[in-house]
Short mmCIF file of C-alpha atoms in Angstrom, two decimals:
data_model
loop_
_atom_site.label_atom_id
_atom_site.label_comp_id
_atom_site.label_asym_id
_atom_site.label_seq_id
_atom_site.Cartn_x
_atom_site.Cartn_y
_atom_site.Cartn_z
CA MET A 24 58.61 106.96 106.60
CA ILE A 25 61.67 108.30 108.38
CA ILE A 26 62.22 108.05 112.12
CA GLU A 27 62.39 111.49 113.70
CA ILE A 28 65.47 112.08 115.82
CA SER A 29 65.72 114.26 118.90
CA GLN A 30 68.21 117.09 119.27
CA GLN A 31 70.13 115.04 121.84
CA ARG A 32 70.30 112.08 119.48
CA LYS A 33 71.53 114.35 116.70
CA ARG A 34 74.24 115.74 118.99
CA ASN A 35 75.32 112.19 119.82
CA LEU A 36 75.52 111.36 116.12
CA GLN A 37 77.46 114.56 115.45
CA ASP A 38 79.92 113.60 118.19
CA PHE A 39 80.35 110.20 116.57
CA CYS A 40 81.07 111.82 113.20
CA ARG A 41 83.52 114.28 114.74
CA ASN A 42 85.42 111.52 116.51
CA ARG A 43 85.60 109.43 113.33
CA HIS A 44 86.47 112.39 111.09
CA ILE A 45 83.49 111.92 108.81
CA GLN A 46 80.69 114.27 107.75
CA PHE A 47 76.99 113.68 107.15
CA GLU A 48 74.32 115.87 105.60
CA ASP A 49 71.46 113.45 106.33
CA PHE A 50 71.57 112.49 110.00
CA GLN A 51 68.35 110.51 109.68
CA LEU A 52 70.18 108.23 107.27
CA LEU A 53 73.06 107.83 109.72
CA ASP A 54 70.61 107.23 112.55
CA LEU A 55 68.96 104.44 110.55
CA ALA A 56 72.33 102.70 110.30
CA PHE A 57 72.19 102.14 114.07
CA HIS A 58 68.66 100.63 114.07
CA HIS A 59 68.71 96.87 114.54
CA ARG A 60 65.81 94.87 113.10
CA SER A 61 64.65 93.92 116.60
CA TYR A 62 63.50 97.53 117.06
CA SER A 63 61.32 97.55 113.94
CA ASN A 64 60.01 94.09 114.84
CA GLU A 65 58.74 95.40 118.18
CA ASN A 66 57.46 98.74 116.83
CA ALA A 67 54.79 98.26 114.18
CA LYS A 68 54.87 101.86 112.92
CA HIS A 69 58.58 101.47 112.22
CA LYS A 70 58.20 98.22 110.26
CA HIS A 71 61.12 97.63 107.88
CA LEU A 72 62.95 100.70 109.24
CA ASN A 73 66.20 98.99 110.16
CA ASN A 74 69.80 98.91 108.99
CA GLU A 75 69.72 95.68 106.98
CA ARG A 76 69.59 97.29 103.52
CA LEU A 77 72.36 99.71 104.48
CA GLU A 78 74.38 96.78 105.80
CA PHE A 79 73.97 94.98 102.47
CA LEU A 80 75.28 98.03 100.62
CA GLY A 81 78.04 98.76 103.11
CA ASP A 82 79.35 95.22 102.92
CA SER A 83 80.08 95.67 99.22
CA VAL A 84 81.65 99.11 99.70
CA LEU A 85 83.83 97.74 102.50
CA GLY A 86 84.94 94.82 100.36
CA LEU A 87 85.73 96.98 97.32
CA ALA A 88 87.67 99.59 99.32
CA THR A 89 89.70 96.88 101.06
CA ALA A 90 90.34 94.91 97.87
CA GLY A 91 91.44 98.04 96.03
CA PHE A 92 93.92 98.93 98.75
CA LEU A 93 95.37 95.42 98.91
CA PHE A 94 95.69 95.27 95.10
CA GLU A 95 97.80 98.45 95.07
CA ASP A 96 99.67 97.79 98.31
CA MET A 97 100.76 94.20 97.68
CA LYS A 98 101.78 94.28 94.02
CA ASP A 99 103.98 91.18 94.28
CA SER A 100 101.40 89.00 96.08
CA GLN A 101 99.20 86.35 94.54
CA GLU A 102 95.39 86.37 94.61
CA GLY A 103 95.29 83.80 97.40
CA ASP A 104 97.37 85.98 99.73
CA LEU A 105 95.21 89.03 99.02
CA ALA A 106 92.02 87.04 99.58
CA LYS A 107 93.30 85.65 102.88
CA ILE A 108 94.05 89.10 104.31
CA LYS A 109 90.80 90.58 102.98
CA ALA A 110 88.77 87.79 104.58
CA ALA A 111 90.49 88.40 107.91
CA VAL A 112 90.06 92.17 108.10
CA VAL A 113 86.47 92.44 106.87
CA SER A 114 85.27 89.67 109.17
CA GLU A 115 82.93 89.88 112.13
CA LYS A 116 85.87 88.97 114.37
CA ALA A 117 87.83 92.00 113.17
CA LEU A 118 85.00 94.52 112.88
CA ALA A 119 83.26 93.93 116.23
CA PRO A 120 86.19 95.11 118.43
CA ILE A 121 86.56 98.20 116.23
CA ALA A 122 82.87 98.94 116.68
CA LEU A 123 83.29 98.80 120.47
CA LYS A 124 86.31 101.09 120.23
CA PHE A 125 84.22 103.56 118.21
CA GLY A 126 81.40 103.49 120.80
CA ILE A 127 78.88 102.04 118.35
CA ASP A 128 77.41 99.84 121.08
CA LYS A 129 76.20 102.96 122.92
CA LEU A 130 74.38 104.32 119.86
CA LEU A 131 72.59 101.13 118.80
CA VAL A 132 68.79 101.20 118.76
CA MET A 133 67.24 97.78 119.37
CA GLY A 134 64.19 96.06 120.74
CA ARG A 135 63.77 95.33 124.42
CA GLY A 136 64.20 91.59 123.92
CA GLU A 137 67.50 91.98 122.10
CA GLU A 138 68.64 94.54 124.64
CA MET A 139 67.93 92.14 127.50
CA SER A 140 69.87 89.36 125.78
CA GLY A 141 73.05 91.44 125.60
CA GLY A 142 72.61 92.57 122.01
CA ARG A 143 74.80 95.63 122.38
CA THR A 144 77.91 93.49 122.68
CA LYS A 145 77.05 90.74 120.20
CA PRO A 146 79.80 90.67 117.55
CA ALA A 147 77.37 90.04 114.67
CA ILE A 148 75.22 93.06 115.54
CA LEU A 149 78.25 95.31 115.99
CA ALA A 150 79.86 94.21 112.73
CA ASP A 151 76.58 94.60 110.84
CA CYS A 152 76.22 98.14 112.18
CA MET A 153 79.77 98.97 111.07
CA GLU A 154 78.79 97.94 107.54
CA ALA A 155 75.50 99.85 107.69
CA ILE A 156 77.35 103.06 108.61
CA ILE A 157 79.62 102.55 105.60
CA GLY A 158 76.55 102.11 103.41
CA ALA A 159 74.96 105.26 104.80
CA LEU A 160 78.14 107.26 104.25
CA TYR A 161 78.34 105.99 100.67
CA LEU A 162 74.80 107.21 99.98
CA ASP A 163 75.35 110.53 101.72
CA LYS A 164 78.84 111.48 100.53
CA GLY A 165 79.84 109.04 97.80
CA PHE A 166 82.39 106.30 97.38
CA GLU A 167 85.56 108.32 98.03
CA ALA A 168 84.33 109.49 101.44
CA ALA A 169 83.23 105.97 102.35
CA LYS A 170 86.55 104.56 101.15
CA LYS A 171 88.54 107.07 103.22
CA TYR A 172 86.54 106.09 106.32
CA VAL A 173 86.99 102.36 105.65
CA LEU A 174 90.74 102.63 105.16
CA SER A 175 91.11 104.64 108.37
CA PHE A 176 90.42 101.48 110.39
CA ILE A 177 91.12 98.71 107.88
CA VAL A 178 94.70 99.65 106.99
CA PRO A 179 95.96 99.29 110.61
CA GLN A 180 94.41 95.82 110.68
CA ILE A 181 96.08 94.91 107.40
CA ARG A 182 99.44 96.11 108.72
CA LEU A 183 99.09 93.94 111.81
CA ILE A 184 98.47 90.85 109.71
CA GLN A 185 101.37 91.69 107.40
CA GLN A 186 103.61 92.23 110.40
CA ASN A 187 102.54 89.12 112.29
CA GLY A 188 102.18 86.77 109.35
CA GLY A 189 98.55 86.17 110.19
CA LYS A 190 99.32 84.71 113.61
CA ASP A 191 97.13 85.52 116.60
CA TYR A 192 98.42 87.11 119.81
CA LYS A 193 98.57 83.87 121.81
CA THR A 194 100.65 82.19 119.13
CA LEU A 195 103.01 85.15 118.86
CA LEU A 196 103.44 85.31 122.63
CA GLN A 197 104.12 81.58 122.86
CA GLU A 198 106.74 81.73 120.11
CA LEU A 199 108.43 84.74 121.71
CA TYR A 200 108.41 83.23 125.20
CA GLN A 201 109.65 79.82 124.07
CA LYS A 202 112.72 81.45 122.58
CA LYS A 203 113.68 82.44 126.12
CA SER A 204 112.23 79.52 128.03
CA LYS A 205 111.11 75.94 127.50
CA SER A 206 107.86 76.78 129.26
CA THR A 207 104.61 78.03 127.75
CA PRO A 208 102.41 80.93 128.89
CA VAL A 209 99.76 80.12 131.47
CA TYR A 210 96.34 81.81 131.31
CA ARG A 211 94.33 82.15 134.51
CA THR A 212 90.73 83.31 134.75
CA VAL A 213 90.56 86.05 137.38
CA SER A 214 86.80 86.60 137.36
CA ILE A 215 83.55 86.01 135.49
CA SER A 216 80.91 88.68 135.91
CA GLY A 217 77.48 89.51 134.50
CA PRO A 218 74.36 87.45 133.79
CA ASP A 219 74.61 84.15 131.92
CA HIS A 220 73.58 85.73 128.60
CA ASP A 221 76.08 88.59 128.85
CA GLN A 222 79.15 87.47 130.78
CA THR A 223 82.50 89.24 130.95
CA PHE A 224 85.67 87.23 131.48
CA GLU A 225 88.82 88.64 133.04
CA VAL A 226 92.01 86.72 132.31
CA GLU A 227 95.67 87.24 133.19
CA VAL A 228 98.71 85.66 131.59
CA ILE A 229 101.65 84.30 133.58
CA LEU A 230 105.14 83.90 132.15
CA GLY A 231 107.31 82.05 134.61
CA GLU A 232 107.08 83.98 137.86
CA ILE A 233 105.73 87.17 136.26
CA THR A 234 102.01 87.91 136.10
CA TYR A 235 100.98 90.51 133.52
CA ASN A 236 98.03 92.89 133.62
CA SER A 237 94.69 91.19 133.11
CA ALA A 238 92.34 91.80 130.18
CA LYS A 239 88.57 91.50 129.80
CA GLY A 240 86.50 90.02 126.98
CA LYS A 241 83.03 88.74 126.21
CA SER A 242 84.43 85.21 126.01
CA LYS A 243 87.33 83.43 127.67
CA LYS A 244 89.04 83.09 124.30
CA GLU A 245 88.76 86.81 123.59
CA ALA A 246 90.07 87.73 127.05
CA GLU A 247 93.06 85.41 126.62
CA GLN A 248 93.90 86.98 123.27
CA LEU A 249 93.73 90.48 124.74
CA ALA A 250 95.85 89.44 127.72
CA ALA A 251 98.44 87.99 125.34
CA LYS A 252 98.40 91.24 123.36
CA LYS A 253 99.13 93.25 126.51
CA ALA A 254 101.99 90.93 127.44
CA LEU A 255 103.45 91.15 123.93
CA GLU A 256 103.42 94.93 124.04
CA LYS A 257 105.04 94.93 127.46
CA LEU A 258 107.76 92.52 126.38
CA THR A 259 108.57 94.06 123.01
CA GLY A 260 107.82 97.72 123.65
CA LYS A 261 105.78 98.01 120.46
CA GLU A 262 102.09 98.16 119.65
CA TYR A 263 100.25 95.12 118.27
#
């Protein structure tokens, strides 16, 4: 059984494909990639119609595409270095923010219970959906199309790690600031909004007497990292 999709839903999926520079013949397959298991659990006639099998497939395609790129790109690096970067860029931590950037949270289909618990912004659900889309694209267009899509967002992440030596934004900011001052950056929580199960934290970073633009995240740690990223870009004039 395949879930029928409305014309509006199909237009939304077409917009997603257009924005991501990918093509699909079977939009029902793509639509399935956005269906979280909580939806099929709450809708008996849609039992087992969720994205878990596509996620399983997409995880392998993602790993192979990433490993292949690293193997060719870092010819002088040892296996341990390649594995370290691969683990970082194909992780839930890396994929979830990309999913939000792509608007995947708005296209997710989930059960009422998961929706009420803030499922649309849960990193695990977002990352799983990213992998399911890759799996769907592999089935619809083949490995080369899926690989091209994967590398479109994975390569920039790899370049960041190569550039920063695997250090996070807070560490990079602290090292940069301590070269100019003996002080360390100070992070201040500006606000906490939303219900307990789906809070948003807004944090600003202060360097000496200068307060930089605040950033928001689904955890205090995430907001601090994003605030540090903004400060780094302001201080260095380059994108991180």
